[in-house]
Short mmCIF file of C-alpha atoms in Angstrom, two decimals:
data_model
loop_
_atom_site.label_atom_id
_atom_site.label_comp_id
_atom_site.label_asym_id
_atom_site.label_seq_id
_atom_site.Cartn_x
_atom_site.Cartn_y
_atom_site.Cartn_z
CA MET A 1 -70.96 44.15 40.14
CA THR A 2 -73.08 47.15 41.97
CA ALA A 3 -71.76 50.46 40.72
CA SER A 4 -70.60 53.08 43.66
CA LEU A 5 -71.68 56.29 43.84
CA ALA A 6 -68.08 57.62 44.18
CA SER A 7 -67.41 56.58 40.70
CA PRO A 8 -69.16 57.89 38.22
CA PRO A 9 -70.15 55.62 34.98
CA PRO A 10 -67.56 55.89 32.23
CA LEU A 11 -67.97 58.24 29.36
CA ARG A 12 -66.34 58.02 25.91
CA PHE A 13 -66.13 61.73 25.02
CA PHE A 14 -66.54 64.34 27.84
CA ARG A 15 -68.92 65.18 30.57
CA ILE A 16 -70.99 68.27 29.77
CA SER A 17 -71.84 69.02 33.13
CA ARG A 18 -67.95 70.42 33.78
CA HIS A 19 -68.92 73.19 30.88
CA ARG A 20 -72.40 73.77 31.90
CA ARG A 21 -71.56 77.36 33.24
CA VAL A 22 -69.46 78.52 30.14
CA ALA A 23 -72.65 77.16 28.01
CA TRP A 24 -74.77 79.30 30.35
CA ILE A 25 -72.94 82.24 29.96
CA GLY A 26 -72.47 82.18 26.29
CA SER A 27 -76.23 81.63 25.78
CA GLY A 28 -76.91 84.14 28.42
CA VAL A 29 -74.49 87.02 26.31
CA ALA A 30 -76.07 85.87 23.10
CA CYS A 31 -79.52 86.25 24.14
CA LEU A 32 -78.70 89.55 25.76
CA LEU A 33 -77.23 91.00 22.43
CA SER A 34 -80.20 89.68 20.44
CA LEU A 35 -82.57 91.29 22.64
CA ILE A 36 -80.67 94.44 22.63
CA GLY A 37 -80.83 94.31 18.61
CA LEU A 38 -84.39 93.91 18.46
CA ALA A 39 -85.01 96.67 21.01
CA ILE A 40 -82.76 99.22 19.01
CA CYS A 41 -84.69 98.03 15.72
CA TRP A 42 -87.71 98.54 17.60
CA PHE A 43 -86.75 102.11 18.64
CA THR A 44 -85.14 102.95 15.51
CA PRO A 45 -87.76 105.15 13.33
CA SER A 46 -87.03 104.05 9.70
CA ILE A 47 -87.72 100.39 11.13
CA GLY A 48 -90.28 100.66 13.57
CA ALA A 49 -90.27 96.75 14.43
CA PRO A 50 -88.31 94.32 16.23
CA LEU A 51 -86.85 93.15 12.69
CA LYS A 52 -86.74 95.42 9.66
CA PRO A 53 -89.49 93.99 7.47
CA GLY A 54 -89.24 93.49 3.40
CA LEU A 55 -91.48 94.14 0.73
CA ASP A 56 -93.51 90.90 1.35
CA PHE A 57 -94.64 92.71 4.56
CA THR A 58 -94.59 96.25 3.99
CA GLY A 59 -95.89 96.18 0.03
CA GLY A 60 -93.95 97.75 -2.67
CA THR A 61 -91.95 97.31 -6.13
CA GLN A 62 -88.72 95.33 -6.25
CA ILE A 63 -86.71 95.80 -9.63
CA GLN A 64 -83.96 93.13 -10.51
CA ILE A 65 -81.63 94.39 -13.31
CA GLU A 66 -78.66 92.15 -14.67
CA ARG A 67 -75.93 94.05 -16.50
CA ALA A 68 -74.68 92.61 -19.94
CA CYS A 69 -71.31 92.06 -18.71
CA ASP A 70 -69.51 88.63 -17.41
CA PRO A 71 -69.08 87.83 -13.86
CA GLY A 72 -66.10 89.64 -12.30
CA ALA A 73 -65.89 91.54 -15.45
CA CYS A 74 -68.53 94.57 -14.71
CA SER A 75 -67.18 97.94 -14.05
CA ALA A 76 -67.65 99.11 -10.06
CA ILE A 77 -70.90 100.47 -9.16
CA ASN A 78 -71.48 102.06 -6.10
CA GLY A 79 -74.89 101.88 -4.43
CA GLN A 80 -75.18 105.23 -2.70
CA GLU A 81 -74.69 107.06 -6.02
CA ILE A 82 -77.48 104.73 -7.48
CA GLN A 83 -79.49 105.97 -4.80
CA GLN A 84 -78.86 109.46 -5.31
CA ARG A 85 -79.26 109.54 -8.71
CA LEU A 86 -82.24 107.56 -8.74
CA ALA A 87 -83.80 110.28 -5.90
CA ARG A 88 -83.37 113.01 -8.54
CA ILE A 89 -85.21 111.62 -11.52
CA SER A 90 -89.14 112.54 -12.03
CA LEU A 91 -91.57 109.58 -12.48
CA PRO A 92 -94.48 109.91 -14.53
CA SER A 93 -97.89 110.66 -12.56
CA GLU A 94 -100.42 107.80 -13.07
CA ALA A 95 -104.44 108.60 -12.76
CA GLU A 96 -104.05 112.23 -11.90
CA GLU A 97 -102.18 110.58 -8.58
CA GLN A 98 -98.93 112.27 -7.25
CA ALA A 99 -95.93 109.98 -8.46
CA PRO A 100 -94.26 108.52 -5.27
CA ASN A 101 -91.41 109.78 -3.28
CA ILE A 102 -88.30 107.40 -4.19
CA SER A 103 -85.69 109.34 -2.30
CA SER A 104 -84.97 106.30 0.20
CA VAL A 105 -84.72 103.94 -2.21
CA ALA A 106 -82.83 100.44 -1.11
CA VAL A 107 -80.14 99.63 -3.39
CA GLN A 108 -78.39 96.07 -2.96
CA VAL A 109 -75.58 95.44 -5.64
CA LEU A 110 -75.20 91.49 -6.10
CA ASP A 111 -72.73 89.12 -7.82
CA GLN A 112 -69.91 91.49 -7.91
CA GLY A 113 -71.63 94.16 -9.69
CA GLN A 114 -73.42 92.04 -12.26
CA SER A 115 -76.87 92.65 -10.48
CA VAL A 116 -78.62 95.40 -8.63
CA VAL A 117 -82.11 94.81 -6.80
CA LEU A 118 -84.08 97.96 -6.01
CA ARG A 119 -86.65 98.17 -3.20
CA LEU A 120 -89.19 101.02 -4.05
CA PRO A 121 -92.65 102.19 -3.06
CA ALA A 122 -95.26 100.46 -5.17
CA LEU A 123 -94.92 101.93 -8.63
CA ALA A 124 -97.29 102.02 -12.01
CA PRO A 125 -96.07 100.01 -15.16
CA ALA A 126 -94.63 103.53 -16.42
CA GLN A 127 -92.86 104.35 -13.36
CA SER A 128 -91.19 101.02 -13.28
CA ALA A 129 -89.94 101.06 -16.85
CA ALA A 130 -88.90 105.01 -16.28
CA VAL A 131 -86.64 103.59 -13.16
CA ILE A 132 -85.20 101.02 -15.51
CA GLU A 133 -84.70 103.53 -18.35
CA GLU A 134 -82.68 105.45 -15.71
CA MET A 135 -80.62 102.46 -14.63
CA ALA A 136 -79.57 101.67 -18.35
CA ALA A 137 -78.44 105.06 -18.63
CA ASP A 138 -76.50 104.86 -15.27
CA VAL A 139 -74.98 101.48 -15.22
CA GLY A 140 -76.04 99.89 -18.71
CA PRO A 141 -76.50 98.02 -21.03
CA LEU A 142 -78.71 95.64 -19.35
CA ASP A 143 -79.43 92.10 -19.78
CA GLN A 144 -83.24 92.13 -20.71
CA ALA A 145 -83.80 88.55 -20.02
CA GLY A 146 -82.33 89.18 -16.35
CA THR A 147 -84.56 92.37 -15.55
CA SER A 148 -87.47 91.60 -13.26
CA VAL A 149 -90.17 93.84 -11.80
CA ASN A 150 -92.39 92.50 -8.65
CA THR A 151 -94.86 94.42 -7.31
CA ILE A 152 -97.03 93.78 -3.80
CA GLY A 153 -99.60 95.81 -2.79
CA PRO A 154 -100.02 97.33 0.67
CA THR A 155 -102.84 95.14 1.50
CA LEU A 156 -101.05 92.05 0.14
CA GLY A 157 -98.40 93.06 2.30
CA ALA A 158 -100.38 93.08 5.47
CA GLN A 159 -102.06 89.83 4.84
CA LEU A 160 -98.56 88.19 4.52
CA LEU A 161 -97.66 89.58 7.39
CA GLN A 162 -100.68 88.62 9.52
CA GLY A 163 -100.55 85.08 8.05
CA SER A 164 -96.95 84.73 9.08
CA LEU A 165 -97.63 85.66 12.51
CA ILE A 166 -100.71 83.20 12.68
CA SER A 167 -98.65 80.39 11.38
CA LEU A 168 -95.62 80.94 13.59
CA LEU A 169 -97.95 81.21 16.94
CA VAL A 170 -99.93 77.99 15.78
CA SER A 171 -96.76 75.94 15.44
CA PHE A 172 -95.30 77.12 18.53
CA ALA A 173 -98.48 76.48 20.17
CA ALA A 174 -99.06 73.06 18.75
CA ILE A 175 -95.05 72.12 19.74
CA ALA A 176 -95.77 73.50 23.06
CA ALA A 177 -98.69 71.41 23.52
CA TYR A 178 -97.10 68.11 22.14
CA ILE A 179 -93.76 68.53 24.56
CA THR A 180 -96.14 69.02 27.67
CA LEU A 181 -98.28 65.93 26.87
CA ARG A 182 -95.20 64.02 26.06
CA TYR A 183 -93.10 64.88 29.22
CA ASP A 184 -93.56 66.08 32.95
CA ARG A 185 -93.42 70.09 33.00
CA VAL A 186 -89.77 70.32 34.05
CA TYR A 187 -89.04 68.68 30.59
CA ALA A 188 -91.61 71.07 28.52
CA PHE A 189 -90.59 73.96 30.13
CA LEU A 190 -86.82 73.59 29.15
CA ALA A 191 -87.83 72.54 25.58
CA LEU A 192 -89.75 75.32 25.48
CA LEU A 193 -87.09 77.26 26.86
CA ALA A 194 -84.30 75.90 24.15
CA LEU A 195 -86.83 76.64 21.55
CA GLY A 196 -87.39 80.35 22.58
CA HIS A 197 -83.57 80.44 22.85
CA ASP A 198 -83.23 79.23 19.24
CA VAL A 199 -85.65 81.72 18.05
CA LEU A 200 -84.58 84.45 19.82
CA ILE A 201 -80.98 84.24 18.80
CA THR A 202 -82.05 83.56 15.18
CA CYS A 203 -84.12 86.83 15.39
CA GLY A 204 -81.26 88.91 17.19
CA VAL A 205 -79.02 88.08 14.23
CA PHE A 206 -81.27 89.44 11.86
CA ALA A 207 -82.19 92.42 14.03
CA TRP A 208 -78.26 93.25 13.64
CA LEU A 209 -78.23 92.54 10.20
CA GLY A 210 -81.12 94.75 9.61
CA LEU A 211 -79.23 97.76 11.83
CA LEU A 212 -75.84 97.45 10.09
CA GLN A 213 -76.34 96.07 6.50
CA GLY A 214 -80.14 96.81 5.87
CA ILE A 215 -81.07 93.12 5.91
CA GLU A 216 -84.73 92.57 5.48
CA VAL A 217 -87.11 89.44 6.99
CA ASP A 218 -89.72 88.19 4.29
CA SER A 219 -91.99 85.37 4.24
CA LEU A 220 -89.21 82.83 3.73
CA PHE A 221 -87.81 84.01 6.97
CA ALA A 222 -90.92 83.34 8.93
CA VAL A 223 -90.73 79.62 7.03
CA SER A 224 -87.28 79.44 8.47
CA LEU A 225 -88.18 80.07 11.99
CA ILE A 226 -91.02 77.59 12.13
CA THR A 227 -88.34 74.87 10.52
CA VAL A 228 -85.62 76.23 13.42
CA ALA A 229 -88.42 75.25 15.65
CA GLY A 230 -89.47 71.84 14.93
CA TYR A 231 -85.69 70.95 14.67
CA SER A 232 -84.76 72.16 18.23
CA VAL A 233 -87.54 70.42 19.61
CA THR A 234 -86.55 67.09 17.56
CA ASP A 235 -82.91 67.44 18.72
CA THR A 236 -83.89 68.53 22.26
CA VAL A 237 -86.34 65.47 22.49
CA VAL A 238 -83.78 63.04 21.35
CA VAL A 239 -81.31 63.59 24.24
CA PHE A 240 -84.43 63.91 26.77
CA ASP A 241 -85.45 60.40 25.52
CA ARG A 242 -82.07 58.91 26.58
CA ILE A 243 -81.94 60.69 29.91
CA ARG A 244 -84.73 59.03 30.91
CA GLU A 245 -84.03 55.61 29.59
CA GLN A 246 -80.52 56.14 32.19
CA LYS A 247 -83.02 56.57 34.87
CA SER A 248 -83.89 52.79 34.62
CA LEU A 249 -80.20 52.07 33.67
CA ILE A 250 -78.01 53.78 36.08
CA GLY A 251 -80.71 55.32 38.74
CA GLN A 252 -78.29 54.71 41.39
CA PHE A 253 -76.41 57.50 40.02
CA SER A 254 -76.95 61.49 40.46
CA LEU A 255 -78.98 63.22 38.10
CA ILE A 256 -76.13 65.32 36.98
CA ASN A 257 -74.46 61.71 35.79
CA GLN A 258 -77.66 60.38 34.25
CA VAL A 259 -77.45 63.44 31.62
CA ASP A 260 -73.57 63.36 31.37
CA VAL A 261 -74.09 59.97 30.35
CA ALA A 262 -77.35 60.94 28.18
CA VAL A 263 -75.68 63.32 26.25
CA ASP A 264 -72.49 61.79 25.90
CA ALA A 265 -74.20 58.93 24.25
CA THR A 266 -76.09 61.33 21.95
CA LEU A 267 -73.48 63.76 20.92
CA THR A 268 -71.87 61.83 18.05
CA ARG A 269 -75.75 61.76 16.61
CA SER A 270 -76.47 65.23 17.42
CA LEU A 271 -73.05 66.59 15.80
CA TYR A 272 -73.49 64.07 12.58
CA THR A 273 -77.32 65.40 12.33
CA SER A 274 -76.65 68.57 12.37
CA LEU A 275 -73.33 68.71 9.87
CA THR A 276 -75.42 66.67 7.41
CA THR A 277 -77.85 69.27 7.36
CA LEU A 278 -75.97 71.93 7.58
CA LEU A 279 -74.62 70.51 4.34
CA PRO A 280 -77.15 71.44 1.72
CA LEU A 281 -77.85 74.89 3.10
CA LEU A 282 -74.13 76.00 3.12
CA ALA A 283 -74.40 74.80 -0.84
CA LEU A 284 -77.52 76.76 -0.95
CA ILE A 285 -75.71 80.19 0.71
CA PHE A 286 -72.82 79.62 -1.82
CA PHE A 287 -74.82 78.44 -5.01
CA GLY A 288 -78.31 78.97 -4.19
CA GLY A 289 -78.72 82.42 -5.69
CA SER A 290 -79.84 85.92 -4.21
CA SER A 291 -83.32 84.96 -3.76
CA LEU A 292 -82.38 81.94 -1.47
CA PHE A 293 -79.17 83.32 0.21
CA TRP A 294 -80.75 85.04 3.60
CA PHE A 295 -83.32 81.85 3.90
CA ALA A 296 -80.26 79.85 4.05
CA VAL A 297 -78.30 81.79 6.51
CA ALA A 298 -81.57 81.65 8.75
CA LEU A 299 -81.56 78.04 8.45
CA THR A 300 -77.87 77.70 9.14
CA ILE A 301 -78.01 79.99 12.25
CA GLY A 302 -81.04 78.67 13.95
CA ILE A 303 -79.60 74.94 13.44
CA SER A 304 -76.36 75.69 15.01
CA VAL A 305 -78.09 77.24 17.63
CA GLY A 306 -80.81 74.43 18.30
CA SER A 307 -77.78 71.62 18.09
CA TRP A 308 -75.94 73.80 20.67
CA SER A 309 -78.98 74.38 22.93
CA SER A 310 -79.88 70.53 22.78
CA ILE A 311 -76.51 69.31 24.02
CA GLY A 312 -75.23 72.55 26.32
CA ILE A 313 -78.46 74.11 27.51
CA ALA A 314 -81.59 72.17 28.23
CA PRO A 315 -79.81 68.93 29.53
CA THR A 316 -77.32 71.03 31.93
CA LEU A 317 -80.39 72.87 33.51
CA LEU A 318 -82.27 69.75 33.94
CA PRO A 319 -80.61 69.05 37.41
CA LEU A 320 -80.67 72.18 38.50
CA LEU A 321 -84.48 72.69 38.12
CA SER A 322 -85.15 68.93 39.20
CA ARG A 323 -84.17 69.46 42.59
#
């Protein structure tokens, strides 16, 4: 029996088109807040960039110390007091060069006060030792096996920043070329729009984290953006492929109905894929340690937003732009 245009095809779960305005408004607000956060970061003198750059990009010395106490049983320490105390110490000069100013050292207290991470200007070995000695006197005793010093020079930091930006641009250009060749211009535009939406919101969250919590981005953050871009396009392409299939199966219905059927058919798969991808990331957040924490957070945000855009944004805009 031929289906009637007045009776849309049956769906198992829900019609995404009925909620499209809520989806557009939610994403619009998130994108606007992200742009505001990036702009504030850019015009903040202490940052001067859309995101707060980390040691990988600016160069400097990172000292991580671990206190010789059991987790949860360490005495309370205050990051601001450590910062003020370090600002008062005199570092030894190296090769007749003036010792760097560490009055604005960034202090991060981890693991309920058991570990402390210091981000300083590039220090010589003797100057790093002086900082560790001061920390031992202030919050010691220290576990020597848990103490580490990593120094990245300004030149290497600039090279890492340049390499990260080139990697991002090349990966985005390759993705744009792929979806442009595979789909017509409307599909390609929406896939790129969803990609930009996902990357923008991920960056926006870290811009606000940099402003409010002093969270910095490093080379792992660039890797997370490339991963999010790949996931975003893959998830959107699955829905677009199903929409194209519906044209041959239920072409007598409107494009809105075809989109509803396609999203309904792929909804379970998209949710299961997202949840199974997020599970190991949540494990990294809770058990992966400080070095992988923000990398996992960036991926978690990006993949969650990517799933949202592939269901609620790109498909619902298709009937609007295909008129």
